[in-house]
Coordinates of C-alpha atoms in Angstrom, one line a residue:
M1 CA 4.5 24.7 4.1
P2 CA 1.7 22.6 6.0
A3 CA -1.0 24.3 7.5
E4 CA -1.1 25.8 10.7
R5 CA -3.1 23.4 13.6
P6 CA -6.6 24.7 14.1
A7 CA -7.4 26.8 17.1
R8 CA -11.0 25.1 17.1
V9 CA -12.8 22.1 15.2
S10 CA -12.6 23.4 11.5
T11 CA -15.0 21.9 9.5
K12 CA -15.4 21.9 5.6
T13 CA -17.3 20.3 2.8
L14 CA -15.0 18.4 0.0
Q15 CA -17.3 17.2 -2.4
D16 CA -21.2 16.4 -2.3
G17 CA -21.8 13.9 0.3
V18 CA -17.9 13.9 1.7
R19 CA -16.8 16.3 4.9
K20 CA -13.7 17.2 6.9
T21 CA -13.1 18.3 9.6
V22 CA -9.9 19.1 11.6
L23 CA -9.4 19.1 15.5
P24 CA -7.3 21.1 17.3
S25 CA -5.6 18.1 17.9
G26 CA -4.5 18.1 14.4
L27 CA -6.4 14.8 14.0
R28 CA -8.6 15.1 11.0
I29 CA -11.7 13.2 10.0
I30 CA -13.2 12.7 6.6
T31 CA -16.9 11.1 6.3
E32 CA -18.5 10.1 2.6
A33 CA -22.5 9.7 3.5
I34 CA -24.1 6.5 1.2
P35 CA -27.2 6.5 2.2
T36 CA -28.7 4.0 -0.2
T37 CA -25.9 1.5 2.0
R38 CA -27.0 -0.3 5.3
S39 CA -23.1 -0.6 6.5
A40 CA -20.3 1.7 7.4
S41 CA -16.4 1.0 7.4
L42 CA -14.3 2.9 9.5
G43 CA -10.2 3.5 9.1
V44 CA -7.5 4.9 11.4
W45 CA -4.6 5.7 9.2
V46 CA -1.4 6.8 10.4
G47 CA 1.0 8.4 7.8
V48 CA 4.1 6.2 10.0
G49 CA 5.3 2.7 7.5
S50 CA 8.3 1.0 6.9
R51 CA 10.4 3.4 5.6
D52 CA 10.2 5.2 8.5
E53 CA 12.1 2.9 10.9
T54 CA 16.0 2.8 11.6
P55 CA 17.8 -0.2 10.0
A56 CA 17.2 -1.5 13.9
L57 CA 14.0 -0.8 13.9
S58 CA 13.2 -2.4 10.9
G59 CA 10.1 -4.4 11.4
A60 CA 8.8 -2.1 13.6
S61 CA 5.6 -0.5 12.3
H62 CA 4.2 -4.1 11.7
F63 CA 5.4 -5.5 15.0
L64 CA 3.1 -2.5 16.6
E65 CA 0.0 -3.4 14.1
H66 CA 0.1 -6.6 16.0
L67 CA 0.2 -5.7 19.3
L68 CA -2.6 -2.3 18.7
F69 CA -5.4 -5.3 18.9
K70 CA -3.5 -7.1 21.8
G71 CA -5.5 -5.1 24.5
T72 CA -6.1 -1.3 26.3
E73 CA -6.8 -1.0 29.7
K74 CA -10.7 -1.4 28.7
R75 CA -10.5 -4.3 26.9
S76 CA -8.5 -7.7 25.9
A77 CA -7.5 -8.8 23.0
L78 CA -10.6 -11.1 22.9
D79 CA -13.5 -8.4 23.6
I80 CA -12.1 -6.0 21.1
S81 CA -12.3 -8.8 18.6
A82 CA -15.4 -10.3 20.5
E83 CA -16.9 -6.7 20.3
I84 CA -16.8 -6.4 16.7
E85 CA -17.8 -10.1 15.5
A86 CA -20.9 -10.3 18.3
V87 CA -22.4 -7.8 15.8
G88 CA -21.2 -9.7 12.7
G89 CA -18.7 -6.8 11.6
E90 CA -14.7 -7.8 10.6
T91 CA -11.6 -6.0 11.8
N92 CA -8.0 -5.9 10.6
A93 CA -5.1 -4.2 9.8
F94 CA -2.0 -3.7 7.7
T95 CA 1.3 -1.6 7.3
T96 CA 2.8 -0.3 3.8
K97 CA 6.2 1.1 3.0
E98 CA 4.8 4.4 3.8
Y99 CA 1.5 4.2 6.3
T100 CA -0.5 1.8 8.5
C101 CA -4.1 1.3 8.3
Y102 CA -6.7 0.2 11.1
Y103 CA -10.6 -0.6 9.8
A104 CA -13.4 -2.0 10.8
R105 CA -16.5 -2.5 9.1
V106 CA -20.2 -2.6 10.4
L107 CA -23.9 -2.5 9.9
D108 CA -24.6 1.4 10.3
A109 CA -26.4 1.6 13.3
D110 CA -22.8 -0.5 15.0
L111 CA -20.4 2.2 14.1
P112 CA -20.6 3.9 17.5
L113 CA -19.1 0.8 18.5
A114 CA -16.2 0.4 15.7
V115 CA -15.3 3.8 16.5
D116 CA -14.9 2.9 20.5
V117 CA -13.1 -0.2 20.0
I118 CA -10.6 0.9 16.6
C119 CA -9.7 4.4 18.4
D120 CA -9.4 2.7 21.8
A121 CA -7.1 0.2 20.3
V122 CA -4.7 2.1 18.1
A123 CA -4.4 5.1 21.0
N124 CA -4.5 3.3 24.5
S125 CA -2.7 -0.2 23.6
V126 CA -0.9 -1.4 26.6
L127 CA 1.7 -3.4 24.6
A128 CA 2.7 -5.9 27.5
P129 CA 5.4 -7.3 27.6
A130 CA 3.6 -10.9 27.6
D131 CA 1.5 -10.1 24.5
V132 CA 5.0 -8.6 22.7
E133 CA 7.0 -11.8 23.1
T134 CA 3.6 -13.9 21.9
E135 CA 3.6 -11.6 18.6
R136 CA 7.3 -11.9 18.2
G137 CA 6.4 -15.3 17.6
V138 CA 3.5 -14.7 15.4
I139 CA 5.6 -12.6 13.3
L140 CA 8.5 -14.9 13.2
E141 CA 6.8 -17.5 11.8
E142 CA 4.7 -15.4 9.3
I143 CA 8.2 -14.0 7.8
A144 CA 9.1 -17.9 7.6
M145 CA 5.6 -18.7 5.7
H146 CA 6.8 -15.6 3.5
D147 CA 10.0 -16.9 2.8
D148 CA 8.1 -20.2 1.8
E149 CA 6.0 -18.4 -1.0
P150 CA 8.3 -17.9 -3.6
G151 CA 5.4 -16.1 -5.8
D152 CA 5.6 -13.6 -2.5
E153 CA 9.6 -13.6 -2.2
V154 CA 10.3 -12.4 -5.2
H155 CA 8.9 -9.4 -5.6
D156 CA 10.9 -8.6 -2.1
V157 CA 14.1 -9.4 -3.9
F158 CA 13.3 -7.3 -6.8
T159 CA 12.7 -4.3 -4.2
E160 CA 15.5 -4.9 -2.7
A161 CA 17.7 -5.5 -5.7
L162 CA 16.4 -1.9 -6.9
F163 CA 16.6 0.0 -4.4
G164 CA 19.3 -1.6 -1.8
A165 CA 18.2 -3.9 1.4
D166 CA 19.4 -1.3 3.5
T167 CA 17.6 1.5 2.2
P168 CA 14.0 2.5 3.7
L169 CA 12.3 1.6 0.4
G170 CA 14.1 -1.7 -0.1
R171 CA 14.1 -3.3 3.2
L172 CA 11.3 -5.7 4.4
I173 CA 7.8 -3.9 5.8
S174 CA 7.9 -7.2 8.2
G175 CA 11.7 -7.2 9.2
T176 CA 13.8 -10.2 9.6
E177 CA 14.8 -12.1 12.1
A178 CA 17.5 -10.2 12.8
T179 CA 15.9 -7.3 13.7
I180 CA 12.6 -8.9 15.1
S181 CA 14.3 -10.6 17.8
P182 CA 15.9 -8.7 19.7
M183 CA 13.8 -5.5 19.3
T184 CA 12.2 -4.5 22.9
R185 CA 8.7 -3.7 24.6
T186 CA 10.6 -0.6 24.9
Q187 CA 11.9 0.8 21.7
I188 CA 8.2 -1.0 20.2
N189 CA 6.7 1.6 22.7
R190 CA 8.9 4.3 22.1
F191 CA 8.5 3.8 18.1
Y192 CA 4.5 4.2 18.8
R193 CA 4.7 7.1 21.4
S194 CA 7.0 9.2 19.1
R195 CA 5.5 8.6 15.6
Y196 CA 1.6 7.6 16.4
K197 CA 0.6 11.6 16.8
A198 CA -2.8 13.4 16.4
P199 CA -1.6 15.5 13.1
Q200 CA -0.2 12.2 11.7
I201 CA -3.5 10.6 11.7
V202 CA -6.5 10.8 9.5
I203 CA -9.5 8.7 10.7
T204 CA -12.2 7.9 7.4
A205 CA -15.7 6.5 7.4
A206 CA -18.3 6.0 4.7
G207 CA -21.4 4.3 5.0
N208 CA -24.7 4.8 6.4
L209 CA -23.6 8.5 8.5
E210 CA -24.0 11.7 9.5
H211 CA -20.6 13.5 9.5
G212 CA -21.1 15.2 12.6
K213 CA -22.7 12.3 14.9
V214 CA -19.3 10.4 13.5
V215 CA -16.9 13.5 14.8
R216 CA -18.6 12.9 18.1
L217 CA -18.0 9.5 18.3
I218 CA -14.4 10.3 17.7
R219 CA -13.9 13.1 19.8
R220 CA -15.6 11.4 22.8
A221 CA -13.8 7.8 22.3
L222 CA -10.0 9.5 22.2
A223 CA -10.5 12.4 25.0
G224 CA -8.0 12.0 27.4
T225 CA -5.5 10.1 25.0
P226 CA -2.5 10.8 23.9
L227 CA -3.9 11.2 20.1
D228 CA -6.2 14.1 21.9
T229 CA -2.7 15.9 22.7
P230 CA -1.7 18.7 20.1
G231 CA 1.6 18.2 18.2
E232 CA 3.4 19.5 14.8
P233 CA 1.2 19.8 12.2
A234 CA 1.5 17.5 9.4
A235 CA 3.3 17.6 6.0
L236 CA 3.1 15.6 2.9
R237 CA 6.3 13.6 2.3
P238 CA 9.0 15.6 0.5
V239 CA 10.0 15.0 -3.2
T240 CA 13.5 14.5 -4.1
R241 CA 14.8 12.1 -6.2
H242 CA 15.6 8.6 -4.5
K243 CA 18.3 6.6 -5.8
V244 CA 18.2 3.3 -7.0
K245 CA 21.1 0.9 -7.4
P246 CA 22.8 -0.2 -10.6
P247 CA 21.2 -2.8 -12.5
T248 CA 21.7 -6.1 -11.0
T249 CA 20.5 -9.8 -11.3
A250 CA 19.6 -11.2 -8.0
V251 CA 18.9 -15.0 -7.8
R252 CA 17.8 -17.3 -4.6
H253 CA 18.0 -20.8 -5.0
R254 CA 15.0 -22.5 -3.8
D255 CA 13.4 -26.3 -4.9
T256 CA 10.9 -25.1 -6.5
E257 CA 8.6 -26.5 -9.2
Q258 CA 8.3 -23.0 -10.8
A259 CA 10.8 -20.2 -11.5
H260 CA 9.4 -17.0 -10.3
L261 CA 10.8 -13.5 -12.0
V262 CA 10.6 -10.4 -11.9
L263 CA 12.0 -7.9 -14.7
G264 CA 11.9 -4.2 -13.8
C265 CA 13.0 -0.6 -13.3
E266 CA 12.7 2.5 -11.9
G267 CA 9.1 4.3 -12.4
I268 CA 7.6 7.4 -11.3
G269 CA 6.3 8.8 -8.1
R270 CA 2.8 9.1 -7.4
L271 CA 2.5 12.4 -8.1
D272 CA 3.9 12.7 -11.0
E273 CA 1.6 14.2 -14.0
R274 CA 2.3 10.7 -15.9
R275 CA 0.6 8.7 -13.3
F276 CA -2.6 8.1 -15.4
A277 CA -0.1 7.2 -18.6
L278 CA 1.7 4.8 -16.7
G279 CA -1.9 3.2 -15.8
V280 CA -3.2 3.2 -19.5
L281 CA 0.0 1.5 -20.5
N282 CA 0.6 -1.0 -17.9
N283 CA -3.1 -2.3 -18.4
V284 CA -2.0 -2.4 -22.4
L285 CA 1.2 -4.4 -21.3
G286 CA 0.1 -7.1 -18.8
G287 CA -3.1 -5.7 -17.1
G288 CA -5.2 -9.0 -18.3
M289 CA -6.0 -11.9 -21.2
S290 CA -6.3 -9.1 -23.8
S291 CA -2.8 -7.4 -23.0
R292 CA 0.0 -8.3 -25.0
L293 CA 2.4 -10.5 -22.5
F294 CA 0.1 -12.5 -21.4
Q295 CA -1.1 -13.1 -24.5
E296 CA 2.2 -13.7 -26.4
I297 CA 3.5 -15.8 -23.4
R298 CA 0.3 -17.2 -22.2
E299 CA -1.6 -17.6 -24.9
K300 CA 0.0 -17.6 -28.0
R301 CA 2.9 -20.1 -26.1
G302 CA 1.9 -21.6 -23.0
L303 CA 4.9 -20.9 -21.6
A304 CA 3.2 -19.2 -18.5
Y305 CA -0.1 -19.5 -16.2
S306 CA 0.7 -16.1 -14.4
V307 CA 2.3 -13.4 -16.3
Y308 CA 1.6 -9.6 -15.5
S309 CA 3.0 -6.3 -14.8
Y310 CA 2.7 -3.5 -12.5
G311 CA 3.7 -0.1 -10.9
S312 CA 4.0 0.7 -7.7
Q313 CA 4.5 4.4 -6.5
Y314 CA 5.9 6.5 -4.0
S315 CA 6.4 9.9 -2.7
D316 CA 9.7 10.4 -4.3
A317 CA 10.2 7.1 -5.9
G318 CA 8.6 4.1 -7.9
V319 CA 8.6 0.7 -9.7
F320 CA 7.7 -0.7 -12.6
A321 CA 8.4 -4.4 -13.1
V322 CA 7.1 -7.4 -15.0
Y323 CA 6.2 -11.1 -13.3
A324 CA 6.1 -14.6 -14.5
G325 CA 5.7 -17.6 -13.3
C326 CA 6.9 -20.5 -15.5
A327 CA 8.9 -24.3 -15.5
P328 CA 12.5 -23.7 -14.9
G329 CA 13.3 -24.9 -18.0
K330 CA 11.6 -22.3 -19.9
A331 CA 12.3 -19.5 -17.6
E332 CA 15.1 -18.4 -21.0
E333 CA 12.3 -18.5 -23.1
V334 CA 10.2 -16.6 -21.0
L335 CA 12.2 -13.9 -19.6
A336 CA 13.7 -13.3 -23.8
L337 CA 10.0 -13.0 -24.8
I338 CA 9.8 -9.9 -22.0
R339 CA 12.3 -7.9 -22.9
A340 CA 12.0 -8.4 -26.5
E341 CA 7.7 -7.0 -25.8
L342 CA 9.2 -4.1 -23.5
A343 CA 12.0 -3.7 -26.2
T344 CA 9.4 -3.1 -29.0
V345 CA 6.7 -0.9 -27.2
A346 CA 9.6 1.8 -25.8
A347 CA 10.7 1.6 -29.8
E348 CA 7.2 1.7 -31.7
G349 CA 4.8 2.5 -28.7
I350 CA 1.4 1.1 -28.5
T351 CA -1.5 1.8 -31.3
A352 CA -4.8 3.9 -30.8
A353 CA -6.7 0.4 -30.2
E354 CA -5.0 -0.6 -27.4
L355 CA -5.0 3.1 -25.8
A356 CA -8.7 2.5 -26.0
R357 CA -8.6 -0.6 -24.5
G358 CA -6.0 0.7 -21.6
K359 CA -8.1 3.8 -21.0
G360 CA -11.1 1.7 -20.6
M361 CA -9.8 -0.7 -17.9
V362 CA -8.5 2.0 -15.7
K363 CA -11.7 3.7 -15.9
G364 CA -13.6 0.6 -14.8
S365 CA -11.3 -0.2 -12.7
Y366 CA -11.4 3.2 -11.1
V367 CA -15.4 2.9 -10.5
L368 CA -16.1 -0.9 -10.1
G369 CA -13.2 -0.3 -7.1
L370 CA -15.6 1.8 -5.4
E371 CA -18.5 -0.3 -4.9
D372 CA -18.2 -1.0 -1.7
T373 CA -17.9 1.3 1.7
G374 CA -14.1 -0.5 2.5
S375 CA -13.2 0.9 -0.9
R376 CA -15.0 4.3 -0.4
M377 CA -13.0 4.9 3.1
S378 CA -9.4 4.0 1.8
R379 CA -10.0 6.4 -0.8
L380 CA -10.5 9.3 1.3
A381 CA -8.1 8.6 3.6
K382 CA -5.4 7.6 0.3
S383 CA -6.2 11.0 -0.9
E384 CA -5.8 12.7 2.2
L385 CA -2.7 11.0 3.2
L386 CA -0.3 10.6 0.1
Y387 CA -1.5 13.5 -2.3
G388 CA -3.4 15.8 -0.1
D389 CA -6.1 16.7 -2.1
L390 CA -9.5 14.4 -2.7
M391 CA -10.0 14.1 -6.6
S392 CA -13.8 13.3 -7.4
V393 CA -14.4 10.3 -9.6
D394 CA -15.8 12.2 -12.8
E395 CA -12.3 14.4 -12.3
L396 CA -10.4 11.1 -12.2
L397 CA -11.9 9.8 -15.3
A398 CA -11.3 12.8 -16.7
E399 CA -7.7 12.9 -16.4
V400 CA -7.7 9.0 -18.0
D401 CA -9.4 10.4 -20.7
A402 CA -7.2 13.2 -21.6
V403 CA -4.2 11.3 -21.9
T404 CA -3.0 10.9 -25.7
L405 CA -1.0 8.1 -27.6
D406 CA 2.0 10.0 -27.6
D407 CA 2.1 10.8 -23.7
V408 CA 2.3 6.5 -23.0
N409 CA 4.3 6.2 -25.8
K410 CA 6.8 8.7 -24.9
L411 CA 6.4 7.3 -21.1
A412 CA 7.1 3.4 -22.6
A413 CA 10.4 4.6 -24.3
D414 CA 11.5 6.6 -21.4
L415 CA 11.0 3.7 -19.0
F416 CA 11.8 0.7 -21.1
A417 CA 15.2 2.3 -22.0
K418 CA 16.1 2.5 -18.7
P419 CA 18.2 -0.6 -17.3
M420 CA 16.8 -3.2 -15.6
S421 CA 17.3 -5.4 -13.2
L422 CA 15.7 -9.1 -12.6
A423 CA 15.2 -10.7 -9.4
V424 CA 14.6 -14.7 -9.4
V425 CA 13.6 -17.2 -7.1
G426 CA 13.8 -20.9 -8.4
P427 CA 16.1 -23.8 -8.4
F428 CA 18.8 -21.9 -9.8
D429 CA 22.4 -21.0 -8.8
D430 CA 23.9 -17.3 -9.1
G431 CA 25.5 -17.0 -12.2
A432 CA 21.9 -19.3 -13.8
F433 CA 21.1 -15.6 -16.0
S434 CA 22.9 -13.4 -17.9
P435 CA 23.8 -10.0 -16.2
A436 CA 21.0 -7.2 -16.0
R437 CA 20.6 -4.8 -18.6

């Protein structure tokens, strides 16, 4: 059960330098003080993404992300961008399947400005009809541009093949021309006001700051807005088993100079205790230039410029896949090598030396990825929104250190014994590749 909404402001220390305040509205504020920096990063994170849309509203979260920077009662679209850029800062936003983020990075002295601008944009957007039409055109162009990037498109084709194009996880974050074109301002505004509720929002900041001052700035910026109103307490997404489709082969014909391949299977959810072992396995298999796939396919044989593996985790599902881009005439050979490497790792596991190297890569990426205020700010938000808990860096490193060879090898045997789905974008017709197995 989610915690009850506080009747008053509640503040506690989570870690050294990290504090969390829950406002009476249910909105959460988490900051990390880093006195040695001269910058600050602020993010407004909303626990709503593309998987929360109905089929008819596919793309609404991303549409709304565009529109919230188009103007409020106080500021025009130019004002929003110009005020931050005038102090050398930057603003942006992005949408995922499970959350949306609006953020700014500024000098520490300009954090009050960033708070006022970003909170105003998220809480008070007017969604002017003319702006809706303008951004509709922009998004349709964005979708068309994405379709012209086969190296990106193939991942969407794979996700649709794995989960189904008609499912929340299988649908495109951007929506499609068929859903974006008829979407009305009324529908978008209803989605905005019904889903952007205070308990669904986490505001995080990291840098040279004082927690109490940040809380006061946010409360002042949100006073009298819809986000100053109490709502139902937020809860983590339910952890249920998300169904995947039977293995399939999806080929999308494009007259390209390269073939783009993604071969993969159902992975693990983000709360699965094996996620640390997966990080190690991913690095050993296809996470860098020393990985098995890179060495076998690029270094030894020169068959592809880009080859790598990756995992994606959601609350109730996951993906593990391998990507390769190669000459069309080499696609079958590259695919055979990928299948062979997966089968070998499933049957024989990895070595102790590979385990040590994989752990080092995971730990290094954790620590080096926290070298700026933006990544620290993101870490706070994702921990709260996705996990409901903030692990320290030392705790994360200890979890990686605790991964054993047996942990990795059992996971590899489990994952790679599953039927694989294949997505291909390139100059091929249906039936050009053998059925998925």
